[in-house]
């Protein structure tokens, strides 16, 4: 049986397999927009390997992280919409 963790994104409670990347967990529930660019265009996962910085999110207590290379953990409080 796969271990699961509970975390929040923009106040929404989500569940994902432990150690899955934040980006993968968000994609699994249909959340593809992680922030908006300077002109208001939606941005999300692009390279998936931590090289492009498009998937930035804010994790409470850690600051801004790359969601594609940061594993989700129990109790994480994540906010999307960071520049």
GROMACS .gro file of N, CA, C and O in nm, residues 5 16-17 19 27 32 36-37 40 48:
model
   40
    5UNK      N    1   0.004   1.149   0.188
    5UNK     CA    2   0.016   1.264   0.276
    5UNK      C    3  -0.094   1.363   0.245
    5UNK      O    4  -0.145   1.369   0.134
   16UNK      N    5  -0.188   1.317  -0.165
   16UNK     CA    6  -0.100   1.267  -0.271
   16UNK      C    7  -0.009   1.159  -0.214
   16UNK      O    8   0.011   1.152  -0.093
   17UNK      N    9   0.049   1.078  -0.302
   17UNK     CA   10   0.147   0.980  -0.255
   17UNK      C   11   0.267   1.051  -0.193
   17UNK      O   12   0.312   1.155  -0.243
   19UNK      N   13   0.628   1.163  -0.109
   19UNK     CA   14   0.749   1.181  -0.190
   19UNK      C   15   0.723   1.214  -0.337
   19UNK      O   16   0.816   1.230  -0.414
   27UNK      N   17  -0.076   1.841  -1.080
   27UNK     CA   18  -0.123   1.797  -1.211
   27UNK      C   19  -0.225   1.683  -1.199
   27UNK      O   20  -0.321   1.677  -1.273
   32UNK      N   21  -0.311   2.304  -1.339
   32UNK     CA   22  -0.201   2.323  -1.433
   32UNK      C   23  -0.141   2.463  -1.426
   32UNK      O   24  -0.030   2.483  -1.472
   36UNK      N   25   0.128   3.341  -1.275
   36UNK     CA   26   0.105   3.417  -1.398
   36UNK      C   27   0.229   3.500  -1.429
   36UNK      O   28   0.295   3.551  -1.338
   37UNK      N   29   0.259   3.512  -1.557
   37UNK     CA   30   0.374   3.589  -1.602
   37UNK      C   31   0.348   3.739  -1.595
   37UNK      O   32   0.239   3.783  -1.556
   40UNK      N   33   0.036   3.865  -1.742
   40UNK     CA   34  -0.085   3.798  -1.696
   40UNK      C   35  -0.108   3.660  -1.757
   40UNK      O   36  -0.208   3.595  -1.728
   48UNK      N   37   1.017   2.040  -1.602
   48UNK     CA   38   1.002   1.926  -1.513
   48UNK      C   39   1.130   1.876  -1.449
   48UNK      O   40   1.129   1.772  -1.382
   0.00000   0.00000   0.00000
